[in-house]
Coordinates of C-alpha atoms in Angstrom, one line a residue:
M475 CA -12.8 -9.7 23.0
K476 CA -13.5 -12.6 24.9
K477 CA -16.1 -13.9 22.6
L478 CA -13.8 -13.8 19.7
Y479 CA -11.1 -15.4 21.7
F480 CA -13.1 -18.4 22.7
I481 CA -14.7 -18.9 19.2
Y482 CA -11.3 -19.4 17.5
L483 CA -10.1 -21.4 20.7
V484 CA -12.9 -23.8 19.8
L485 CA -12.0 -23.6 16.0
A486 CA -8.5 -24.6 16.7
F487 CA -9.4 -28.1 18.0
I488 CA -11.9 -29.0 15.4
F489 CA -9.4 -28.9 12.7
N490 CA -7.8 -32.0 11.0
S491 CA -5.4 -33.5 13.3
S492 CA -3.1 -34.7 10.4
I493 CA 0.5 -33.5 10.1
L494 CA 2.6 -33.1 6.9
S495 CA 5.7 -33.3 8.5
S496 CA 7.7 -33.0 5.3
R497 CA 6.6 -29.3 5.1
C498 CA 7.9 -28.7 8.6
F499 CA 11.1 -27.1 7.3
S500 CA 14.1 -27.3 9.7
Q501 CA 15.0 -23.5 9.2
W502 CA 12.2 -22.8 11.7
Q503 CA 13.5 -23.3 15.3
A504 CA 11.6 -24.6 18.1
V505 CA 8.5 -22.7 19.8
V506 CA 9.2 -20.4 23.1
L507 CA 6.6 -19.7 25.5
L508 CA 6.7 -16.1 26.2
S509 CA 3.9 -15.5 28.6
E510 CA 5.0 -16.2 32.4
T511 CA 1.6 -16.6 33.9
S512 CA -1.0 -19.5 34.8
S513 CA -3.6 -17.2 33.5
N514 CA -4.8 -16.7 29.9
S515 CA -2.8 -14.8 27.8
V516 CA -3.8 -14.0 24.3
T517 CA -3.0 -12.4 21.0
C518 CA -5.9 -10.3 19.7
E519 CA -7.9 -10.4 16.4
E520 CA -6.7 -7.8 13.8
S521 CA -3.7 -6.9 15.9
K522 CA -0.1 -6.4 15.1
S523 CA 1.5 -8.0 18.3
I524 CA 5.1 -8.3 17.1
A525 CA 7.5 -5.8 15.9
S526 CA 11.1 -5.9 15.3
T527 CA 14.2 -4.1 14.1
G528 CA 17.7 -4.8 13.8
N529 CA 18.4 -7.3 16.6
F530 CA 15.4 -6.0 18.8
V531 CA 12.1 -7.9 19.0
H532 CA 9.1 -6.4 20.6
A533 CA 5.9 -8.5 21.6
V534 CA 2.5 -7.3 23.0
W535 CA -0.7 -9.3 24.2
A536 CA -3.7 -9.0 26.4
D537 CA -3.3 -11.0 29.8
L538 CA -5.9 -11.8 32.7
R539 CA -3.3 -12.5 35.5
N540 CA -4.5 -9.5 37.2
G541 CA -8.4 -10.3 36.5
N542 CA -11.2 -11.7 38.5
S543 CA -13.5 -14.9 38.4
N544 CA -15.8 -13.1 35.6
N545 CA -12.7 -13.0 33.2
L546 CA -12.6 -9.3 33.4
N547 CA -9.8 -6.8 33.8
W548 CA -7.4 -7.8 30.8
D549 CA -4.2 -5.8 30.9
I550 CA -1.6 -5.3 28.2
Y551 CA 1.7 -7.0 28.7
Y552 CA 4.9 -6.4 26.9
K553 CA 8.3 -8.5 26.4
R554 CA 11.4 -7.7 24.3
S555 CA 14.4 -9.8 23.0
N556 CA 17.7 -7.9 22.3
D557 CA 19.4 -10.4 20.4
H558 CA 16.9 -11.4 17.6
G559 CA 14.7 -13.5 19.7
L560 CA 17.2 -16.0 21.1
T561 CA 16.4 -14.7 24.7
W562 CA 13.8 -12.7 26.3
S563 CA 13.3 -10.1 29.1
E564 CA 10.8 -10.6 31.8
D565 CA 7.1 -9.8 31.1
I566 CA 6.1 -6.0 31.6
Q567 CA 2.8 -4.9 32.4
L568 CA 1.9 -1.9 30.2
T569 CA -1.4 -1.0 31.6
N570 CA -3.0 -1.2 35.1
E571 CA -6.6 -0.3 35.0
I572 CA -9.7 -2.1 36.4
E573 CA -11.3 -1.9 33.0
E574 CA -10.5 -4.3 29.9
S575 CA -7.5 -3.3 27.9
F576 CA -7.3 -5.2 24.5
Y577 CA -6.3 -5.1 20.9
P578 CA -2.8 -4.3 21.5
N579 CA -0.8 -3.0 18.3
I580 CA 2.8 -2.4 18.2
A581 CA 5.2 -0.5 16.0
V582 CA 8.9 0.3 16.0
S583 CA 11.4 2.9 14.4
N584 CA 14.8 2.3 15.7
S585 CA 14.7 2.5 19.5
D586 CA 11.1 4.3 19.4
V587 CA 8.6 1.6 20.3
H588 CA 5.0 2.6 20.0
V589 CA 1.6 0.7 21.2
I590 CA -2.0 1.2 21.1
W591 CA -4.6 -0.5 22.5
M592 CA -8.5 -0.4 23.1
E593 CA -9.8 0.3 26.7
H594 CA -13.2 1.0 28.1
R595 CA -12.4 3.7 30.8
S596 CA -15.2 5.8 31.8
S597 CA -17.7 3.5 30.2
N598 CA -16.7 4.4 26.7
A599 CA -14.3 2.7 24.2
G600 CA -11.2 4.6 23.6
I601 CA -7.8 4.1 21.9
Y602 CA -5.1 4.9 24.4
Y603 CA -1.1 5.0 23.4
K604 CA 2.1 4.9 25.0
H605 CA 5.7 4.8 23.9
S606 CA 9.4 3.9 24.6
T607 CA 12.4 5.9 23.3
D608 CA 14.9 3.6 24.6
A609 CA 13.7 0.0 23.0
G610 CA 11.3 -0.9 25.6
L611 CA 13.3 -0.4 28.8
T612 CA 11.1 2.6 30.0
W613 CA 7.7 3.7 29.1
S614 CA 5.8 6.9 29.0
P615 CA 2.5 7.4 30.6
D616 CA -0.8 6.6 29.1
I617 CA -2.0 8.9 26.4
F618 CA -5.8 8.9 25.6
L619 CA -5.9 9.4 21.9
V620 CA -9.5 8.5 20.7
N621 CA -12.7 8.8 22.4
S622 CA -16.2 7.7 20.9
S623 CA -19.4 8.8 22.2
T624 CA -21.0 5.5 20.8
G625 CA -18.4 3.1 22.4
N626 CA -18.0 1.6 18.9
I627 CA -14.4 2.0 18.0
N628 CA -12.9 -1.0 16.8
F629 CA -9.7 -2.7 15.2
P630 CA -7.0 0.3 15.5
S631 CA -3.8 -0.4 13.4
L632 CA -0.7 1.3 13.6
A633 CA 2.4 2.1 11.2
V634 CA 5.7 4.2 11.9
S635 CA 8.2 6.1 9.8
G636 CA 10.8 7.7 11.3
S637 CA 9.3 10.2 13.8
T638 CA 5.8 10.1 11.9
I639 CA 3.0 7.7 13.4
H640 CA 0.0 6.5 11.6
L641 CA -3.3 5.3 13.1
V642 CA -6.4 4.2 11.6
W643 CA -9.7 2.8 13.0
E644 CA -13.2 2.3 12.6
D645 CA -16.0 4.3 14.3
A646 CA -19.7 3.9 14.1
I647 CA -20.1 7.8 14.7
D648 CA -23.0 8.4 12.4
G649 CA -24.7 4.9 12.9
N650 CA -22.7 3.2 10.5
T651 CA -18.9 2.4 10.5
E652 CA -16.3 4.6 9.0
I653 CA -12.6 5.0 8.7
F654 CA -10.6 7.5 10.3
Y655 CA -7.0 8.5 10.4
K656 CA -4.8 10.4 13.2
R657 CA -1.1 10.9 13.2
S658 CA 1.8 12.3 15.1
I659 CA 4.9 14.0 13.6
N660 CA 7.1 14.0 16.6
G661 CA 7.0 10.5 18.0
G662 CA 3.9 10.4 19.6
V663 CA 4.7 13.8 21.9
T664 CA 1.5 15.4 20.2
W665 CA -1.0 14.2 17.7
D666 CA -3.0 16.0 14.9
P667 CA -6.9 16.0 14.8
N668 CA -8.9 13.2 13.4
V669 CA -9.3 12.7 9.7
R670 CA -12.4 11.0 8.1
L671 CA -11.3 9.0 5.4
T672 CA -14.5 7.4 4.4
N673 CA -18.0 9.0 4.1
N674 CA -20.7 6.9 2.8
S675 CA -24.3 5.5 4.1
N676 CA -22.8 1.9 4.1
Q677 CA -20.4 -0.1 6.5
S678 CA -16.6 0.7 6.1
G679 CA -14.5 -1.3 8.5
Y680 CA -11.2 -3.4 9.5
P681 CA -8.8 -0.8 8.3
R682 CA -5.0 -1.6 8.0
V683 CA -2.4 1.1 7.5
A684 CA 1.3 0.7 6.1
V685 CA 3.7 3.3 5.2
S686 CA 6.8 3.6 3.3
E687 CA 8.6 7.2 3.9
S688 CA 6.0 9.7 3.1
E689 CA 3.6 7.3 1.1
V690 CA 0.9 6.0 3.6
H691 CA -1.2 3.2 2.4
V692 CA -4.7 2.3 3.9
I693 CA -7.1 -0.7 3.1
W694 CA -10.6 -1.6 4.5
T695 CA -13.6 -3.6 4.1
D696 CA -16.7 -2.0 2.4
D697 CA -20.3 -2.8 1.3
R698 CA -21.2 0.4 -0.3
Y699 CA -21.9 -1.9 -3.6
G700 CA -24.7 -3.5 -1.9
Y701 CA -24.8 -5.6 1.1
P702 CA -23.6 -8.4 1.5
N703 CA -21.3 -7.7 -1.5
F704 CA -18.1 -6.6 0.8
E705 CA -15.3 -5.5 -1.1
I706 CA -11.8 -4.4 -0.2
L707 CA -11.0 -0.7 -1.0
Y708 CA -8.0 1.2 -0.8
K709 CA -6.6 4.9 -0.6
R710 CA -3.2 6.6 -0.5
S711 CA -1.5 9.7 0.8
T712 CA 1.8 10.7 -0.9
D713 CA 2.6 13.5 1.4
G714 CA 3.0 11.7 4.9
G715 CA -0.8 11.9 5.5
V716 CA -1.5 15.7 5.0
T717 CA -3.7 15.1 1.7
W718 CA -5.6 11.8 0.5
G719 CA -6.5 10.4 -2.6
E720 CA -9.5 8.8 -3.9
D721 CA -11.0 5.6 -2.7
T722 CA -9.9 2.8 -5.1
R723 CA -11.8 -0.4 -5.4
L724 CA -9.3 -3.3 -5.2
T725 CA -11.8 -6.1 -5.7
N726 CA -15.0 -6.5 -7.8
D727 CA -16.8 -9.9 -7.4
P728 CA -20.3 -10.6 -5.7
A729 CA -18.6 -12.8 -3.1
Y730 CA -17.5 -11.5 0.4
S731 CA -14.0 -9.9 0.3
S732 CA -13.1 -9.0 3.8
Y733 CA -10.3 -9.0 6.5
P734 CA -7.4 -7.5 4.5
E735 CA -4.0 -7.4 5.6
L736 CA -1.4 -5.0 4.2
A737 CA 2.6 -4.4 3.6
V738 CA 4.9 -2.4 1.8
S739 CA 8.2 -2.3 0.8
G740 CA 9.3 0.7 -1.2
S741 CA 7.1 1.1 -3.9
A742 CA 5.8 -2.5 -3.7
V743 CA 2.6 -2.8 -1.8
H744 CA 1.1 -6.1 -1.1
V745 CA -2.5 -7.0 -0.2
V746 CA -4.0 -10.1 1.2
W747 CA -7.9 -10.9 2.3
L748 CA -10.4 -13.6 2.8
D749 CA -12.6 -14.2 -0.2
S750 CA -15.3 -16.6 -0.7
R751 CA -15.9 -16.5 -4.5
I752 CA -14.4 -19.9 -5.4
A753 CA -15.9 -22.1 -2.3
S754 CA -17.8 -21.8 0.6
D755 CA -14.7 -21.7 2.8
Y756 CA -13.1 -18.6 2.8
E757 CA -9.7 -18.5 0.9
M758 CA -6.8 -16.2 1.0
F759 CA -6.4 -14.0 -2.0
Y760 CA -3.2 -11.8 -2.9
K761 CA -2.8 -8.7 -5.1
R762 CA -0.1 -6.2 -5.3
S763 CA 1.0 -2.9 -6.7
V764 CA 4.6 -2.2 -7.9
D765 CA 4.3 1.7 -8.3
G766 CA 3.3 2.9 -5.0
G767 CA -0.6 1.9 -5.3
L768 CA -1.3 3.7 -8.8
N769 CA -2.1 0.4 -10.5
W770 CA -2.7 -3.0 -9.3
E771 CA -2.4 -6.3 -10.8
A772 CA -4.8 -9.3 -10.9
D773 CA -6.3 -10.9 -7.9
T774 CA -4.4 -14.3 -6.8
P775 CA -5.9 -17.2 -4.9
I776 CA -3.2 -18.6 -2.4
T777 CA -5.0 -21.1 -0.6
N778 CA -7.6 -23.9 -1.7
S779 CA -8.7 -25.5 1.7
G780 CA -9.6 -22.6 3.9
A781 CA -8.3 -19.8 5.7
F782 CA -8.4 -17.0 8.2
N783 CA -6.1 -14.9 10.6
L784 CA -4.0 -13.4 7.7
G785 CA -0.7 -11.6 8.1
V786 CA 1.6 -10.3 5.2
V787 CA 5.4 -8.5 5.8
A788 CA 7.2 -7.1 3.0
S789 CA 11.1 -6.7 3.0
D790 CA 12.6 -5.7 -0.1
T791 CA 12.1 -8.4 -2.7
L792 CA 10.6 -10.9 0.0
V793 CA 7.1 -11.3 0.8
H794 CA 6.0 -13.3 3.9
L795 CA 2.5 -14.7 4.2
L796 CA 1.0 -16.2 7.5
W797 CA -2.5 -17.7 8.1
N798 CA -4.6 -20.1 9.8
G799 CA -6.3 -23.1 8.0
T800 CA -6.4 -27.1 7.3
P801 CA -4.8 -29.4 7.6
N802 CA -1.6 -27.4 8.9
G803 CA -2.7 -25.1 11.4
T804 CA -0.8 -22.2 11.5
T805 CA 1.1 -21.9 8.0
Y806 CA 3.9 -19.9 6.5
M807 CA 4.6 -19.0 2.9
R808 CA 7.3 -16.7 1.3
S809 CA 8.0 -15.2 -2.1
T810 CA 11.4 -13.8 -3.1
D811 CA 10.6 -12.3 -6.3
K812 CA 7.8 -9.7 -4.7
G813 CA 4.9 -11.8 -4.8
R814 CA 5.2 -13.2 -8.6
S815 CA 5.7 -16.7 -7.2
W816 CA 5.6 -18.6 -4.0
S817 CA 7.2 -21.3 -1.9
D818 CA 5.8 -24.5 -0.6
T819 CA 3.8 -24.1 2.6
T820 CA 5.4 -24.4 6.1
C821 CA 3.5 -25.8 9.2
L822 CA 4.4 -23.8 12.1
T823 CA 2.1 -25.4 14.7
N824 CA 1.4 -28.7 13.2
S825 CA -2.4 -29.4 12.9
I826 CA -3.7 -27.0 15.5
P827 CA -3.8 -23.3 14.6
G828 CA -2.5 -20.5 16.9
N829 CA -5.2 -17.8 18.0
F830 CA -4.4 -14.5 15.6
P831 CA -0.9 -15.0 14.9
S832 CA 1.3 -12.0 13.7
M833 CA 4.6 -11.6 12.1
S834 CA 7.6 -9.4 11.7
V835 CA 10.9 -9.5 10.1
S836 CA 14.3 -7.9 10.8
D837 CA 17.7 -8.4 9.4
S838 CA 17.7 -12.2 8.5
V839 CA 15.2 -13.3 10.9
V840 CA 11.4 -13.9 10.6
H841 CA 9.6 -13.7 13.9
V842 CA 5.9 -15.2 14.7
L843 CA 3.8 -14.7 17.6
W844 CA 0.7 -16.4 18.4
S845 CA -1.6 -17.8 21.4
L846 CA -2.7 -21.1 21.9
A847 CA -4.2 -23.4 24.8
A848 CA -3.1 -27.1 25.4
D849 CA -6.3 -28.4 25.3
M850 CA -10.0 -27.2 26.0
N851 CA -9.5 -27.1 29.9
S852 CA -6.5 -25.2 29.7
N853 CA -5.7 -21.5 29.7
S854 CA -4.1 -20.0 26.8
K855 CA -0.4 -19.1 26.5
V856 CA 1.6 -16.9 24.0
Y857 CA 4.1 -18.5 22.2
Y858 CA 7.1 -17.5 19.6
K859 CA 8.8 -18.9 17.0
R860 CA 11.4 -17.8 14.5
N861 CA 13.4 -18.6 11.4
P862 CA 17.1 -17.0 11.6
T863 CA 17.5 -17.3 7.6
G864 CA 14.1 -17.0 6.6
N865 CA 14.5 -13.1 5.6
V866 CA 17.9 -13.4 3.6
I867 CA 17.7 -11.0 0.9
R868 CA 19.2 -12.1 -2.6
D869 CA 22.3 -10.2 -3.6
I870 CA 22.4 -11.0 -7.2
K871 CA 22.6 -7.9 -9.3
Y872 CA 22.3 -7.2 -13.1
T873 CA 23.3 -4.1 -15.0
L874 CA 20.5 -2.0 -16.2
N875 CA 21.0 0.5 -19.0
F876 CA 18.6 3.0 -20.2
S877 CA 18.4 5.7 -22.8
V878 CA 16.4 7.9 -25.3
I879 CA 16.7 7.1 -29.2
G880 CA 17.4 10.3 -31.0
S881 CA 16.5 13.1 -28.8
N882 CA 13.5 15.3 -28.1
G883 CA 12.9 14.1 -24.4
S884 CA 14.5 12.3 -21.4
I885 CA 14.2 9.2 -19.3
S886 CA 14.6 8.4 -15.7
A887 CA 14.1 5.2 -13.6
T888 CA 13.3 4.4 -10.0
V889 CA 13.6 1.3 -7.8
D890 CA 11.3 1.3 -4.8
N891 CA 11.1 5.3 -4.9
N892 CA 15.2 5.4 -5.2
T893 CA 16.3 7.1 -8.3
I894 CA 19.1 5.1 -10.4
A895 CA 21.3 5.9 -13.0
T896 CA 22.0 4.2 -16.5
G897 CA 24.8 1.6 -15.9
D898 CA 23.8 1.0 -12.2
Q899 CA 23.2 -2.6 -10.8
V900 CA 19.6 -3.8 -9.7
I901 CA 18.8 -6.7 -7.3
E902 CA 17.4 -9.7 -8.8
G903 CA 13.6 -9.7 -8.8
N904 CA 13.1 -5.9 -8.3
D905 CA 10.6 -3.8 -10.5
I906 CA 12.2 -0.6 -12.4
V907 CA 9.8 2.1 -13.0
F908 CA 10.7 4.1 -16.2
A909 CA 9.4 7.7 -16.7
A910 CA 9.6 9.5 -20.0
T911 CA 9.5 13.2 -20.4
P912 CA 8.9 14.4 -23.9
E913 CA 9.7 17.8 -24.9
T914 CA 7.0 20.1 -25.8
G915 CA 5.3 19.2 -29.1
Y916 CA 6.4 15.3 -28.6
R917 CA 5.1 12.2 -27.5
V918 CA 6.2 8.7 -27.0
K919 CA 6.3 6.7 -29.8
E920 CA 7.6 3.4 -28.5
W921 CA 9.4 1.6 -25.6
K922 CA 11.9 -1.2 -26.5
L923 CA 13.4 -3.8 -24.1
N924 CA 16.7 -5.4 -25.4
S925 CA 15.8 -3.9 -28.8
V926 CA 12.3 -5.5 -29.0
V927 CA 9.3 -3.2 -29.1
V928 CA 7.1 -3.1 -26.2
N929 CA 3.8 -3.5 -27.9
G930 CA 0.8 -1.4 -27.0
N931 CA 2.7 1.0 -24.6
K932 CA 2.8 4.6 -25.8
T933 CA 2.6 6.1 -22.3
N934 CA 4.9 8.1 -20.4
S935 CA 5.9 5.1 -18.3
Y936 CA 6.9 1.7 -18.4
I937 CA 7.6 -0.9 -15.7
L938 CA 10.1 -3.6 -16.3
S939 CA 8.9 -6.3 -13.9
N940 CA 11.0 -8.8 -11.9
I941 CA 14.6 -8.2 -13.5
T942 CA 16.3 -11.5 -14.0
A943 CA 19.0 -10.6 -16.5
V944 CA 21.0 -7.6 -17.8
A945 CA 18.5 -5.4 -19.5
I946 CA 18.6 -2.5 -21.8
V947 CA 15.5 0.0 -22.1
S948 CA 15.0 2.7 -24.6
V949 CA 12.3 5.1 -25.4
E950 CA 11.8 7.0 -28.6
F951 CA 9.9 10.4 -29.1
E952 CA 7.7 11.4 -32.1
I953 CA 6.1 14.5 -33.1
A954 CA 2.8 15.1 -31.0
S955 CA 0.5 16.7 -33.6
D956 CA -3.1 16.1 -35.3
I957 CA -2.3 18.6 -37.9
N958 CA -3.9 17.6 -41.3
N959 CA -1.6 17.5 -44.3
H960 CA -3.8 19.9 -46.2
E961 CA -6.0 23.1 -45.2
S962 CA -9.4 22.5 -43.9
D963 CA -12.3 22.7 -46.4
E964 CA -14.1 24.6 -43.8
K965 CA -14.7 28.4 -44.4
N966 CA -15.1 29.7 -40.8
V967 CA -11.9 31.2 -40.7
E968 CA -10.0 33.9 -42.8
L969 CA -6.4 34.5 -42.4
Y970 CA -4.5 37.7 -43.8
P971 CA -2.0 39.0 -44.8
N972 CA -0.6 35.8 -46.1
P973 CA 2.4 35.6 -46.6
A974 CA 2.9 37.6 -43.7
T975 CA 6.0 39.5 -41.9
E976 CA 5.4 40.9 -38.5
K977 CA 1.8 40.2 -37.7
V978 CA -1.4 38.3 -38.9
I979 CA -5.2 38.7 -38.3
L980 CA -7.3 36.0 -37.9
N981 CA -11.3 36.9 -38.7
I982 CA -13.3 34.0 -37.4
N983 CA -17.2 33.5 -37.7
N984 CA -17.8 33.0 -33.9
S985 CA -21.5 33.2 -34.0
K986 CA -22.1 30.8 -30.8
N987 CA -19.7 33.2 -28.9
E988 CA -17.3 30.2 -28.0
D989 CA -13.9 30.4 -26.7
F990 CA -11.0 29.3 -29.0
E991 CA -7.5 28.0 -28.8
I992 CA -5.2 29.0 -31.5
T993 CA -1.9 26.8 -31.8
I994 CA 1.0 27.2 -34.2
Y995 CA 3.1 24.5 -35.5
N996 CA 6.0 24.6 -37.6
I997 CA 6.6 22.7 -40.8
T998 CA 7.7 19.3 -39.1
G999 CA 4.6 19.7 -36.8
G1000 CA 6.8 20.8 -33.9
F1001 CA 4.8 22.9 -31.3
V1002 CA 5.7 26.8 -31.4
R1003 CA 3.0 28.4 -29.1
S1004 CA -0.7 28.6 -28.4
E1005 CA -3.0 31.4 -27.1
K1006 CA -6.5 31.9 -26.3
L1007 CA -9.3 33.6 -28.2
N1008 CA -12.8 35.1 -27.1
K1009 CA -13.0 37.9 -29.6
N1010 CA -14.1 37.7 -33.4
K1011 CA -10.8 39.0 -34.5
L1012 CA -7.2 37.9 -33.2
Q1013 CA -4.0 39.5 -34.0
I1014 CA -1.1 37.3 -33.8
N1015 CA 2.3 38.7 -33.5
T1016 CA 4.7 36.8 -36.1
G1017 CA 7.8 38.9 -35.5
D1018 CA 9.4 36.1 -33.8
L1019 CA 8.9 33.6 -36.3
S1020 CA 11.5 32.8 -38.9
N1021 CA 10.8 32.4 -42.8
G1022 CA 9.3 29.3 -43.3
L1023 CA 5.7 27.4 -43.6
Y1024 CA 3.6 27.3 -40.7
T1025 CA 0.1 25.6 -39.7
I1026 CA -2.5 27.4 -37.5
A1027 CA -4.7 25.1 -35.7
I1028 CA -8.0 27.0 -34.7
K1029 CA -10.4 25.0 -32.4
S1030 CA -13.5 25.3 -30.3
N1031 CA -16.2 23.0 -29.3
S1032 CA -17.6 23.3 -32.7
I1033 CA -14.9 24.6 -34.9
K1034 CA -11.8 22.7 -36.0
E1035 CA -9.8 24.1 -38.7
Y1036 CA -6.4 24.2 -40.1
K1037 CA -4.7 27.2 -42.0
K1038 CA -1.5 27.4 -43.8
L1039 CA 0.7 30.5 -43.1
I1040 CA 3.7 31.7 -44.6
I1041 CA 6.5 33.9 -43.1
N1042 CA 8.3 36.0 -45.6
K1043 CA 10.3 38.9 -44.2

């Protein structure tokens, strides 16, 4: 940690010192010094150092006030505010060991505050945990969560939803780093066993985790496609971390993509990362999914003059970005429409970037924490800055109506995984996910938005992105059938008697001993029923069929025939 800290401390002083004062918006209030010590206090790489809920704000950092002349014995310190960051408590020491404690991460759910950190007790790196159930007033003893015989555990990341806590980290358990996961479903009292999320012969590292109710999202950097072609990969769980989907590749470019950050609000998932595809400098790129990680939109470059130390936070339709770069130091930007468009940049630290800034939002307030030394001969301090109106959610709403044209199926709609009814009002900028459910034998014919056909979409889902006006969505179904208008010319199948009454026999030339599927359609092409066949003859009961004309579809790997059948009782 010391090496990384001093690298970024030097970088802070070689950036351009020009100040674009016109971008320093007045909504951001004055910087507040948080750490009460003359020794070094630092926020750490790839760590979430600040968390908030309601009027409570919680901050953690690594501190050397109890250290020695060799810059050892870093401890974890904590501080809280109960008035949206206006005033702060005294510094609280969370760890008190002779070994180094670093990489603190904090997460909060109501009055439950959870902190993890790295520590080299007993000569091996491990992840430790403690929690508070009274908003930071009192704390549990340290709990040893993860041990590594290799001593190469790094970059833990923490997320919480209700009483369920999700933890990911990287560990060089097999000689190369892999991503691991662990959870607690009772507020940190007990923890489930470790789960390995990646398993390949290349490096998987820098994991981040975010959660929205039972949907858990994990991203990381991976070079399985050939070093040095690092890419961003993604994985999700829809049942609170019990089971996991396949790895999804989010980036696909020969350049270097790494150091991802992740945020989620409802079904909207937001990812940022550093990428070298467009310049020698690393730039921040952005990507999003509006359906919980099922589908992803294109990569979008955000910066064009270099970036590092990224952060992203999401709250309803608002997305907040934070990074270090030139010429403005620590820089902020936000979107009010879930990442479709972005505001101008705001410089938070003038021209000198803060070390490893971290961000959180609660109610209407945006909170930012970082560490910085006044000059090369000074120790680093922890600083805080707030915008009391930066997280104001727009309350403009539009009426949404949706229906089925005709019949033969149903339609439903959700906003951020919450079901809505036709006629409900939806907040401006939201994405509405529609699902069509055809009846048996039918499929989607077309979707319409405000009576205009949505070209190219015949699937069972449709996403109305960024609602900005009253909208009417409809879906129409059609018969789902590949039935020919005439009988097949092939003679592999004989059907008798025809017309039939109570039963009909199919005599099939099954020389290849294949399995068959027999499907009955009515005169309109509607599905009636299907049966499996693995014999040369099949007797089909037709006593339940009404008088009329039917089509029998007979299919195997090598045979596909259609026969007309008349029912006349």
